[in-house]
mmCIF file of C-alpha atoms in Angstrom:
data_model
loop_
_atom_site.group_PDB
_atom_site.id
_atom_site.type_symbol
_atom_site.label_atom_id
_atom_site.label_comp_id
_atom_site.label_asym_id
_atom_site.label_seq_id
_atom_site.Cartn_x
_atom_site.Cartn_y
_atom_site.Cartn_z
ATOM 1 C CA GLN A 636 0.000 0.000 0.000
ATOM 2 C CA VAL A 637 1.732 3.170 1.240
ATOM 3 C CA GLN A 638 4.835 3.553 3.342
ATOM 4 C CA VAL A 639 5.187 6.810 5.248
ATOM 5 C CA VAL A 640 8.553 7.730 6.739
ATOM 6 C CA GLU A 641 9.278 10.868 8.754
ATOM 7 C CA SER A 642 12.564 12.437 9.712
ATOM 8 C CA GLY A 643 13.948 15.614 11.202
ATOM 9 C CA GLY A 644 12.793 15.721 14.802
ATOM 10 C CA GLY A 645 15.074 16.550 17.680
ATOM 11 C CA LEU A 646 15.845 18.820 20.593
ATOM 12 C CA VAL A 647 15.947 22.581 20.156
ATOM 13 C CA GLN A 648 15.886 25.607 22.423
ATOM 14 C CA THR A 649 13.019 28.056 22.610
ATOM 15 C CA GLY A 650 13.051 30.288 19.566
ATOM 16 C CA GLY A 651 14.925 27.770 17.476
ATOM 17 C CA SER A 652 13.957 26.047 14.246
ATOM 18 C CA LEU A 653 13.514 22.520 12.985
ATOM 19 C CA ARG A 654 12.490 21.051 9.669
ATOM 20 C CA LEU A 655 10.486 17.854 9.452
ATOM 21 C CA SER A 656 10.292 15.776 6.313
ATOM 22 C CA CYS A 657 8.004 12.975 5.265
ATOM 23 C CA ALA A 658 8.195 10.688 2.275
ATOM 24 C CA ALA A 659 5.332 8.534 1.025
ATOM 25 C CA SER A 660 6.033 5.614 -1.245
ATOM 26 C CA THR A 661 3.466 3.624 -3.168
ATOM 27 C CA SER A 662 3.227 1.807 -6.453
ATOM 28 C CA ILE A 663 -0.545 1.483 -6.658
ATOM 29 C CA PHE A 664 -2.084 4.614 -5.162
ATOM 30 C CA SER A 665 -1.984 8.282 -5.976
ATOM 31 C CA ILE A 666 -1.171 10.637 -3.127
ATOM 32 C CA ASN A 667 -3.692 13.322 -2.363
ATOM 33 C CA ALA A 668 -3.580 15.491 0.744
ATOM 34 C CA MET A 669 -0.605 15.350 3.075
ATOM 35 C CA GLY A 670 -0.287 16.823 6.498
ATOM 36 C CA TRP A 671 1.269 17.001 9.910
ATOM 37 C CA TYR A 672 -0.338 16.283 13.240
ATOM 38 C CA ARG A 673 1.086 16.236 16.715
ATOM 39 C CA GLN A 674 0.401 14.612 20.046
ATOM 40 C CA ALA A 675 1.746 15.841 23.340
ATOM 41 C CA PRO A 676 1.792 13.608 26.441
ATOM 42 C CA GLY A 677 -1.679 13.287 27.919
ATOM 43 C CA LYS A 678 -3.309 15.136 25.050
ATOM 44 C CA GLN A 679 -5.189 14.154 21.930
ATOM 45 C CA ARG A 680 -3.593 14.197 18.530
ATOM 46 C CA GLU A 681 -4.200 17.536 16.831
ATOM 47 C CA LEU A 682 -3.850 18.974 13.374
ATOM 48 C CA VAL A 683 -0.833 21.154 12.702
ATOM 49 C CA ALA A 684 -0.985 21.789 8.969
ATOM 50 C CA THR A 685 -2.205 20.184 5.765
ATOM 51 C CA ILE A 686 -1.527 20.736 2.089
ATOM 52 C CA SER A 687 -3.439 19.601 -0.967
ATOM 53 C CA THR A 688 -1.994 18.422 -4.257
ATOM 54 C CA SER A 689 -2.621 21.898 -5.677
ATOM 55 C CA GLY A 690 -0.755 23.517 -2.803
ATOM 56 C CA THR A 691 -3.674 24.795 -0.773
ATOM 57 C CA THR A 692 -2.601 24.942 2.850
ATOM 58 C CA ASN A 693 -4.417 24.872 6.146
ATOM 59 C CA TYR A 694 -2.817 25.699 9.485
ATOM 60 C CA ALA A 695 -3.837 25.413 13.078
ATOM 61 C CA ASP A 696 -4.113 28.834 14.667
ATOM 62 C CA PHE A 697 -1.321 28.090 17.117
ATOM 63 C CA VAL A 698 1.276 27.693 14.340
ATOM 64 C CA LYS A 699 0.199 30.399 11.914
ATOM 65 C CA GLY A 700 3.093 32.660 11.104
ATOM 66 C CA ARG A 701 5.632 30.262 12.607
ATOM 67 C CA PHE A 702 5.314 27.007 10.640
ATOM 68 C CA THR A 703 5.296 26.500 6.877
ATOM 69 C CA ILE A 704 4.166 23.345 5.122
ATOM 70 C CA SER A 705 5.315 22.509 1.604
ATOM 71 C CA ARG A 706 5.314 19.503 -0.669
ATOM 72 C CA ASP A 707 6.968 18.046 -3.748
ATOM 73 C CA ASN A 708 4.395 16.137 -5.750
ATOM 74 C CA SER A 709 7.010 14.537 -7.973
ATOM 75 C CA ASN A 710 8.557 12.802 -4.966
ATOM 76 C CA ASN A 711 5.479 12.504 -2.732
ATOM 77 C CA THR A 712 7.241 14.359 0.024
ATOM 78 C CA VAL A 713 5.983 16.937 2.482
ATOM 79 C CA SER A 714 7.992 19.152 4.778
ATOM 80 C CA LEU A 715 7.223 21.270 7.792
ATOM 81 C CA GLN A 716 9.499 24.201 8.529
ATOM 82 C CA MET A 717 9.079 25.146 12.167
ATOM 83 C CA ASN A 718 10.405 28.483 13.360
ATOM 84 C CA SER A 719 10.121 30.374 16.637
ATOM 85 C CA LEU A 720 9.548 27.129 18.481
ATOM 86 C CA LYS A 721 8.049 27.190 21.951
ATOM 87 C CA PRO A 722 8.034 24.600 24.752
ATOM 88 C CA ASP A 723 4.316 24.075 24.019
ATOM 89 C CA ASP A 724 5.340 22.731 20.599
ATOM 90 C CA THR A 725 6.929 19.732 22.284
ATOM 91 C CA ALA A 726 5.175 16.637 20.963
ATOM 92 C CA VAL A 727 5.460 13.644 18.699
ATOM 93 C CA TYR A 728 4.792 14.855 15.181
ATOM 94 C CA TYR A 729 3.066 12.526 12.753
ATOM 95 C CA CYS A 730 2.807 12.700 9.004
ATOM 96 C CA LYS A 731 -0.521 11.715 7.490
ATOM 97 C CA VAL A 732 -1.020 10.839 3.869
ATOM 98 C CA VAL A 733 -4.309 10.455 2.028
ATOM 99 C CA ALA A 734 -3.906 7.957 -0.784
ATOM 100 C CA HIS A 735 -6.451 7.398 -3.525
ATOM 101 C CA SER A 736 -7.269 4.084 -5.144
ATOM 102 C CA THR A 737 -8.562 4.631 -8.647
ATOM 103 C CA ARG A 738 -9.595 1.009 -8.819
ATOM 104 C CA TRP A 739 -11.802 1.200 -5.737
ATOM 105 C CA SER A 740 -12.630 4.933 -5.897
ATOM 106 C CA THR A 741 -11.679 5.138 -2.254
ATOM 107 C CA ASP A 742 -9.345 7.233 -0.152
ATOM 108 C CA TYR A 743 -7.175 5.668 2.514
ATOM 109 C CA GLN A 744 -5.256 7.324 5.329
ATOM 110 C CA TYR A 745 -1.746 6.314 6.271
ATOM 111 C CA TRP A 746 0.320 7.525 9.195
ATOM 112 C CA GLY A 747 4.021 7.638 9.797
ATOM 113 C CA GLN A 748 5.628 6.317 12.943
ATOM 114 C CA GLY A 749 6.092 9.773 14.424
ATOM 115 C CA THR A 750 9.121 11.886 15.209
ATOM 116 C CA GLN A 751 9.811 13.536 18.549
ATOM 117 C CA VAL A 752 10.195 17.288 18.755
ATOM 118 C CA THR A 753 11.348 18.674 22.087
ATOM 119 C CA VAL A 754 11.663 22.387 22.752
ATOM 120 C CA SER A 755 13.559 23.310 25.889
ATOM 121 C CA SER A 756 12.892 26.509 27.812
#
């Protein structure tokens, strides 16, 4: 089906920057929307940003002006540039991919394994 692999997490100080990357690989589906979600300890997973195949973006209010999502359709990759990081941004960040099956006219969601982002104060 679809393999989703993230990279780029780590430890950074308040005000610092990190860039997350995610690559989706598939031989039978087409990749539609891609996005980033995060889950902090004891909290529910929440949307960070999404991007459509045409480049339309959607951001959570708490990252607007600080994070930028982008994608490369030729490689089925999506990136998240995170600037002005705050301790509240500490979480496991997950990449989500929506894959379309032409054969079944159905969309499927695939998640990466997650990458830890820790922002120290």
